XYZ file of C-alpha atoms in Angstrom:
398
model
C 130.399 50.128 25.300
C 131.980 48.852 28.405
C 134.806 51.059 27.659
C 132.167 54.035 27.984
C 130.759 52.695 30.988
C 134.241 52.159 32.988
C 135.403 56.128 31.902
C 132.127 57.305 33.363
C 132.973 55.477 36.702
C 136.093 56.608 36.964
C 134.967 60.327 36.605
C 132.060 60.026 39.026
C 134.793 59.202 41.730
C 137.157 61.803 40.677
C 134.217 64.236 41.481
C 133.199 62.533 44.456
C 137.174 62.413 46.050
C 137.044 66.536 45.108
C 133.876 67.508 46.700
C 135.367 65.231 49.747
C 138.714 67.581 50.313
C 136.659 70.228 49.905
C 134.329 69.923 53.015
C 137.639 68.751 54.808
C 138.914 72.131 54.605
C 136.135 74.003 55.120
C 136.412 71.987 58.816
C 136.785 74.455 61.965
C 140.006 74.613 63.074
C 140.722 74.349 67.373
C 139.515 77.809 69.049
C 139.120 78.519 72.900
C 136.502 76.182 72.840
C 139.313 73.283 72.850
C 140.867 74.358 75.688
C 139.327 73.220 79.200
C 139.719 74.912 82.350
C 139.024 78.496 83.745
C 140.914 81.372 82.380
C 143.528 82.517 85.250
C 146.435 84.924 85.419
C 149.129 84.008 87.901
C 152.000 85.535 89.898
C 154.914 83.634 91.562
C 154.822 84.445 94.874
C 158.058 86.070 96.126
C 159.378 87.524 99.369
C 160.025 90.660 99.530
C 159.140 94.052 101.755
C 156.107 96.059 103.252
C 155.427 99.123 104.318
C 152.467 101.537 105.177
C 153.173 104.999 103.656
C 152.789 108.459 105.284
C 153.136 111.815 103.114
C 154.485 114.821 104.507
C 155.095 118.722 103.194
C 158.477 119.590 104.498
C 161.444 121.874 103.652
C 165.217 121.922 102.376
C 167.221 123.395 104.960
C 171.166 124.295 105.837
C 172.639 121.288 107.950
C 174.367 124.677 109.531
C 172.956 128.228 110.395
C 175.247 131.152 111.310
C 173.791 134.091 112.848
C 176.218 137.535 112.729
C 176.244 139.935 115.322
C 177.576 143.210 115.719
C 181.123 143.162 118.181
C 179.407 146.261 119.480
C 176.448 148.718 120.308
C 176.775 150.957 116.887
C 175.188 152.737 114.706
C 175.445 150.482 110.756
C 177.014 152.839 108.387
C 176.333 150.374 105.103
C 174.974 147.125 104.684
C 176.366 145.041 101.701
C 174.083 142.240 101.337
C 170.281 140.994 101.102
C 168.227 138.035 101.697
C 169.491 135.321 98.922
C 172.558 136.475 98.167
C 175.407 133.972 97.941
C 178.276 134.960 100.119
C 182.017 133.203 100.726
C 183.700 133.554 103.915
C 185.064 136.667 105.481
C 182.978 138.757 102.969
C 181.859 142.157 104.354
C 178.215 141.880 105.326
C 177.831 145.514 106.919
C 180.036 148.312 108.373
C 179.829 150.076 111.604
C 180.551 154.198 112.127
C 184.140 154.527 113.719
C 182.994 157.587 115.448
C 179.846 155.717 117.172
C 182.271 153.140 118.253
C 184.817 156.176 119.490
C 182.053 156.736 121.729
C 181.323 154.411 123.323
C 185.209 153.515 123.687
C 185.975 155.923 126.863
C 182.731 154.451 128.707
C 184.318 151.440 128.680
C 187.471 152.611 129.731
C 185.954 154.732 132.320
C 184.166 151.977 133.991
C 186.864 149.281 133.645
C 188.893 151.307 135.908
C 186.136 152.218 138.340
C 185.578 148.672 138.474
C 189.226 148.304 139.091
C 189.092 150.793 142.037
C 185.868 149.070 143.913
C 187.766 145.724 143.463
C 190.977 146.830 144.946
C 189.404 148.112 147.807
C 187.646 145.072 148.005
C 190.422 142.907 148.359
C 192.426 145.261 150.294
C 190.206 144.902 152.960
C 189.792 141.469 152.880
C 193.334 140.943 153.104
C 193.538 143.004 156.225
C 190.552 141.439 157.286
C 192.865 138.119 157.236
C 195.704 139.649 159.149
C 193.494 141.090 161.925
C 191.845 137.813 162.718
C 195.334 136.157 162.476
C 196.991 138.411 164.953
C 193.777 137.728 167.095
C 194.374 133.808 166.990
C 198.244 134.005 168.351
C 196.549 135.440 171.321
C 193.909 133.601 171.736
C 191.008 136.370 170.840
C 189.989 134.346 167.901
C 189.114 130.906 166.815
C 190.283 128.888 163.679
C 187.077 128.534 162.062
C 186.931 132.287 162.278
C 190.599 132.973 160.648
C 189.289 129.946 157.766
C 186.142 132.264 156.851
C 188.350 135.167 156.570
C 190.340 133.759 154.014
C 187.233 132.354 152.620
C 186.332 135.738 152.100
C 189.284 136.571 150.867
C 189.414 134.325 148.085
C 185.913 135.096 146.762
C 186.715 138.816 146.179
C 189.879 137.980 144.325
C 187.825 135.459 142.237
C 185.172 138.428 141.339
C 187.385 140.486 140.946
C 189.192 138.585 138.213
C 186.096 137.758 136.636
C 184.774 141.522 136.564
C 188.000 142.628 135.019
C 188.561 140.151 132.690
C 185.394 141.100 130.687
C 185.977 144.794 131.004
C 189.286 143.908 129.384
C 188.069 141.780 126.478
C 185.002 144.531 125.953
C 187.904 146.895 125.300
C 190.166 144.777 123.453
C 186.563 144.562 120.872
C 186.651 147.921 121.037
C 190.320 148.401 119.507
C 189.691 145.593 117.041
C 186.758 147.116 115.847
C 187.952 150.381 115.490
C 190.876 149.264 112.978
C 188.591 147.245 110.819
C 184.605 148.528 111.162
C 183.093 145.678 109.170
C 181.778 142.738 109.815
C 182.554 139.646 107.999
C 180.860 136.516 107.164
C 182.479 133.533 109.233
C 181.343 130.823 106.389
C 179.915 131.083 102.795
C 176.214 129.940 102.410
C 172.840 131.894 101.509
C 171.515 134.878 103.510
C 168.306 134.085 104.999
C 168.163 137.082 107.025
C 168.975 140.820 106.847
C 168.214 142.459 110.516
C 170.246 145.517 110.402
C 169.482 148.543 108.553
C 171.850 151.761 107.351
C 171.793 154.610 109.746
C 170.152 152.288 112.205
C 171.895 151.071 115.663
C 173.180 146.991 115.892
C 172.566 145.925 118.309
C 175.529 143.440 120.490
C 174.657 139.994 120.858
C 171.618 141.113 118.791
C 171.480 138.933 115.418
C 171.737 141.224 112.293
C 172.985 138.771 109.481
C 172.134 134.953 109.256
C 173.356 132.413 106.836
C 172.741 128.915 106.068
C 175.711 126.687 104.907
C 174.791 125.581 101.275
C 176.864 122.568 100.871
C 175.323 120.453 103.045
C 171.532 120.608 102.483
C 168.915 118.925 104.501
C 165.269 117.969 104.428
C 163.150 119.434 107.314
C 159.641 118.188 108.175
C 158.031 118.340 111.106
C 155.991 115.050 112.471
C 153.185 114.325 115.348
C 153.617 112.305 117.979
C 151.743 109.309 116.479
C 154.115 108.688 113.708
C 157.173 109.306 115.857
C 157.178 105.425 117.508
C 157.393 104.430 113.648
C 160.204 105.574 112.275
C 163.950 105.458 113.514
C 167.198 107.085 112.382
C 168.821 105.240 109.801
C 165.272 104.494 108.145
C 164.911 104.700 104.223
C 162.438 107.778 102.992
C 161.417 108.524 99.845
C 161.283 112.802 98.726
C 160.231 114.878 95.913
C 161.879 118.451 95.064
C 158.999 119.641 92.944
C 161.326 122.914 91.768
C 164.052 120.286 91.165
C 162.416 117.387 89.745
C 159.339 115.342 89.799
C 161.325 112.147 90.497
C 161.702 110.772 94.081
C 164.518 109.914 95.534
C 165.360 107.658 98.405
C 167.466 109.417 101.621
C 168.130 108.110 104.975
C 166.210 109.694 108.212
C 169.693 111.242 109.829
C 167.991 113.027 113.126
C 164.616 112.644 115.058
C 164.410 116.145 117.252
C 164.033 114.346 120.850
C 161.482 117.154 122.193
C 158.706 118.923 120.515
C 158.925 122.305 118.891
C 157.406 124.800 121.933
C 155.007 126.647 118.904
C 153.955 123.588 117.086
C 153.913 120.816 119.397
C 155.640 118.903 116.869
C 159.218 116.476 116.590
C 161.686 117.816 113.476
C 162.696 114.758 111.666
C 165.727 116.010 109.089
C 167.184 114.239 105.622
C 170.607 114.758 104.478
C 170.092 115.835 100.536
C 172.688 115.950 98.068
C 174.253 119.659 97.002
C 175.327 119.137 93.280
C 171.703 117.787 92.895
C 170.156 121.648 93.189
C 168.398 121.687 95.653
C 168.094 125.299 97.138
C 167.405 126.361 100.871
C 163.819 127.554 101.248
C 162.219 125.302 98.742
C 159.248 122.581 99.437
C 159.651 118.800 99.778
C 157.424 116.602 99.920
C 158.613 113.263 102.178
C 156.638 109.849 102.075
C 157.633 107.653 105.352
C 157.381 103.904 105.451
C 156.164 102.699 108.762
C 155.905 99.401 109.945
C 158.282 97.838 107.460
C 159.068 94.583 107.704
C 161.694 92.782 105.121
C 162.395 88.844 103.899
C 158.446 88.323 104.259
C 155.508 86.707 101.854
C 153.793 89.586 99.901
C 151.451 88.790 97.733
C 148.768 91.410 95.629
C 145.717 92.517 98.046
C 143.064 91.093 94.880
C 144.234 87.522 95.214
C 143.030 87.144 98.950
C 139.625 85.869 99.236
C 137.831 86.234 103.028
C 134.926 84.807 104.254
C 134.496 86.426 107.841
C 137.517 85.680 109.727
C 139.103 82.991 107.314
C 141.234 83.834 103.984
C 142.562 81.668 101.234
C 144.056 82.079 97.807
C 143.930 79.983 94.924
C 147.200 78.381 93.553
C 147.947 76.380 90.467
C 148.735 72.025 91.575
C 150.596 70.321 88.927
C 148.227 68.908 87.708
C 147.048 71.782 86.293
C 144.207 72.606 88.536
C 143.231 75.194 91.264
C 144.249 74.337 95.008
C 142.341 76.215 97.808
C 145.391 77.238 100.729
C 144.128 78.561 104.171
C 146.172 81.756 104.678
C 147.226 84.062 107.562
C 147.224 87.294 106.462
C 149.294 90.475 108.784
C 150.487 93.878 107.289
C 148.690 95.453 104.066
C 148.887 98.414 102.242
C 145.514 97.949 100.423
C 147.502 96.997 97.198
C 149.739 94.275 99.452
C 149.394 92.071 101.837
C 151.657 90.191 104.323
C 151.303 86.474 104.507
C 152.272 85.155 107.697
C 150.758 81.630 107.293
C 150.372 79.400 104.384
C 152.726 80.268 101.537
C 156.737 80.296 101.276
C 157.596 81.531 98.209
C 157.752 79.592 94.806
C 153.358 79.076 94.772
C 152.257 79.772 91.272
C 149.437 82.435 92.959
C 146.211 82.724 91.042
C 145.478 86.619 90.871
C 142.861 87.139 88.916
C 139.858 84.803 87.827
C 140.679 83.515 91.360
C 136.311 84.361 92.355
C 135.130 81.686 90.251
C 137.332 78.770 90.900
C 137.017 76.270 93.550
C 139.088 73.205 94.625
C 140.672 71.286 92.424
C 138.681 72.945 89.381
C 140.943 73.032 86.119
C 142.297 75.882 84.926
C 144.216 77.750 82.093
C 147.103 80.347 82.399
C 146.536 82.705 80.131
C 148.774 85.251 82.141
C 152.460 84.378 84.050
C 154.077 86.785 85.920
C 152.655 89.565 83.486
C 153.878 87.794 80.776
C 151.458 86.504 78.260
C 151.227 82.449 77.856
C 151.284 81.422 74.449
C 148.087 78.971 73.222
C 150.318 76.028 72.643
C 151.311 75.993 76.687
C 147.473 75.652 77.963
C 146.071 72.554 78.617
C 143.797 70.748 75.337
C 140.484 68.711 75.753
C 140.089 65.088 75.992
C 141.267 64.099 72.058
C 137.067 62.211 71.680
C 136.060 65.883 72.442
C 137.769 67.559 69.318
C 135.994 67.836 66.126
C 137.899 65.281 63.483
C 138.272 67.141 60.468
C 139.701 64.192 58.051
C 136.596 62.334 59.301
C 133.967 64.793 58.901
C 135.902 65.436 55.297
C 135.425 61.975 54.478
C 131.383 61.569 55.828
C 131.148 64.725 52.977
């Protein structure tokens, strides 16, 4: 009978030690509610650049234009090329009429010598001009300032004279050339950007008939007002989009600021050098982002983590002991996304930049976020130990 009684005992606490581990388990395990402080995400606060940006439509642009002329008045008997064609150097652009130019050659030649004649004269007389008023001063009849504007004279009307002739000669010497070769050759290969001339039609001299822009050396055009011009300098990183090209930017270097306005626009030219073997093409659209204002090596932190209260700002920045710090600031440049700091951080902070609104000083807090990177559980900060549930406890209570 005792026997009996002892087994039953013995199975009673076998049950009871079961249903114990049982409610142990069933315990909650630790959650956020564990974990004390305010959820924050942080940056470390780095020094760096900033910039305000201004965007700009603009153009691609030969570093070198070429305009052609016709060596003469003359009729154009062909013309070989067309706006957009690419041309090397010496090719034929147009061709004069060798019997226009035979025309006009004995004009030339006519008037070069009646030029010749009048100057002759010219000097002939003021040469005798010179001995008259030298005979005159050996007897007295005539002064030295007198004989000194003589040869004055003298020298003026050989100087013309040179001058006069010395065209007439080199109009005649085009002449000649032109008549053994009547085209008219490119001086540089490039793009034509402008036809003028037209078959049939006179070319005019000195007149511009054929222009082309040097293709190997591309440049960004855009014009800018007056108000942006005390912000940028030569030398001065920009960034620029080729739409036809590519969507990505690239960074160039401002190479020349125009020193005067443009007479029809009222506005300075401000031109990039662009590189050739990327594809970009004379004529097509650009669009140029300047960064004013920039200043380098200075606190920049994001806009969102400044806090203002009239004229006084503070951020929030994680202590070691794990708890939010309240630091007067200074703010100077922003960008809306970035601001300068001029006061009140050096680089280093652990920068509370978001969750920063509901914190004040010296308020505990939890990184859940580090420099974008997500902090594992593990890392944040646990409640007092008295504060946690004890599951072995509340296991043995069941």
């Amino acid at each position: 009978m005792n026997c009996k009684r002892t087994l039953a005992g013995v199975l009673a606490l076998s049950l009871l030690l079961l249903g114990g581990c049982g409610k142990a388990e069933e315990a909650p395990a630790d959650d956020d509610s564990t974990v004390k402080g305010t959820a924050v995400e942080t940056q470390t606060v780095a020094r760096g650049e900033i910039y305000n940006e201004s965007e700009l439509s603009g153009r691609v642009i030969a570093s070198r234009e070429v305009a052609v002329a016709s060596p003469l008045p003359s009729k154009v008997l062909s013309v070989k090329v067309k706006v957009g064609d690419t041309v090397s150097k010496d090719q034929v652009l147009f061709t004069l009429d060798p019997k226009d130019i035979t025309k006009n050659y004995q004009p030339l030649l006519d008037n070069y010598n009646r030029t010749k004649t009048l100057m002759d004269e010219s000097i002939r007389q003021a040469q005798k001009n010179v001995d008259d008023t030298q005979a005159l001063l050996e007897i007295g009849a005539a002064s030295q300032s007198q004989l000194d504007q003589a040869k004055l004279a003298l020298l003026q009307q050989q100087t013309t004279a040179e001058t006069q002739l010395s065209q007439l000669d080199e109009n005649i010497k085009d002449v000649n050339d032109t008549l053994k070769d009547t085209s008219v050759k490119a001086p540089i290969a490039g793009v034509v950007t402008a036809v003028n001339v037209v078959e049939n039609n006179n070319a005019g001299q000195g007149t511009p008939a054929v222009t082309i822009a040097e293709n190997q050396k591309p440049q960004v055009s855009v014009s800018v007002s007056e108000t942006l011009i005390p912000s940028i300098n030569v030398g001065d990183p920009v960034s620029i989009t080729v739409p036809a090209v590519s969507a990505n930017p690239f960074t160039a270097t401002i190479q020349s600021i125009s020193p005067t306005t443009n007479a029809q626009t009222q506005l300075y030219e401000v031109k990039m050098d662009v590189s050739a073997e990327a594809g970009y093409k004379v004529g097509m659209f650009a669009n140029v982002v300047f960064r004013m204002n920039r200043r380098t090596d200075v606190v920049v932190v994001p806009s969102e983590a400044v806090l203002t209260d009239g004229d006084t700002s503070w951020v929030f920045v994680v202590n070691g002991q794990g708890q939010a710090a309240k630091v007067p600031v200074t703010t100077g440049l922003t960008t809306g996304e970035t601001t300068e700091i001029v006061e009140g951080l050096g680089g280093g902070e652990q920068l509370i930049v978001k969750g920063q609104s509901y914190l004040s000083e010296g308020a505990d807090v939890r990184v859940v976020v580090r420099d974008g990177e997500e902090v594992p559980k593990a890392e944040a900060p646990k409640a007092d130990a008295a504060a946690a549930p004890d599951a072995e406890a509340a296991g043995t209570e069941g």
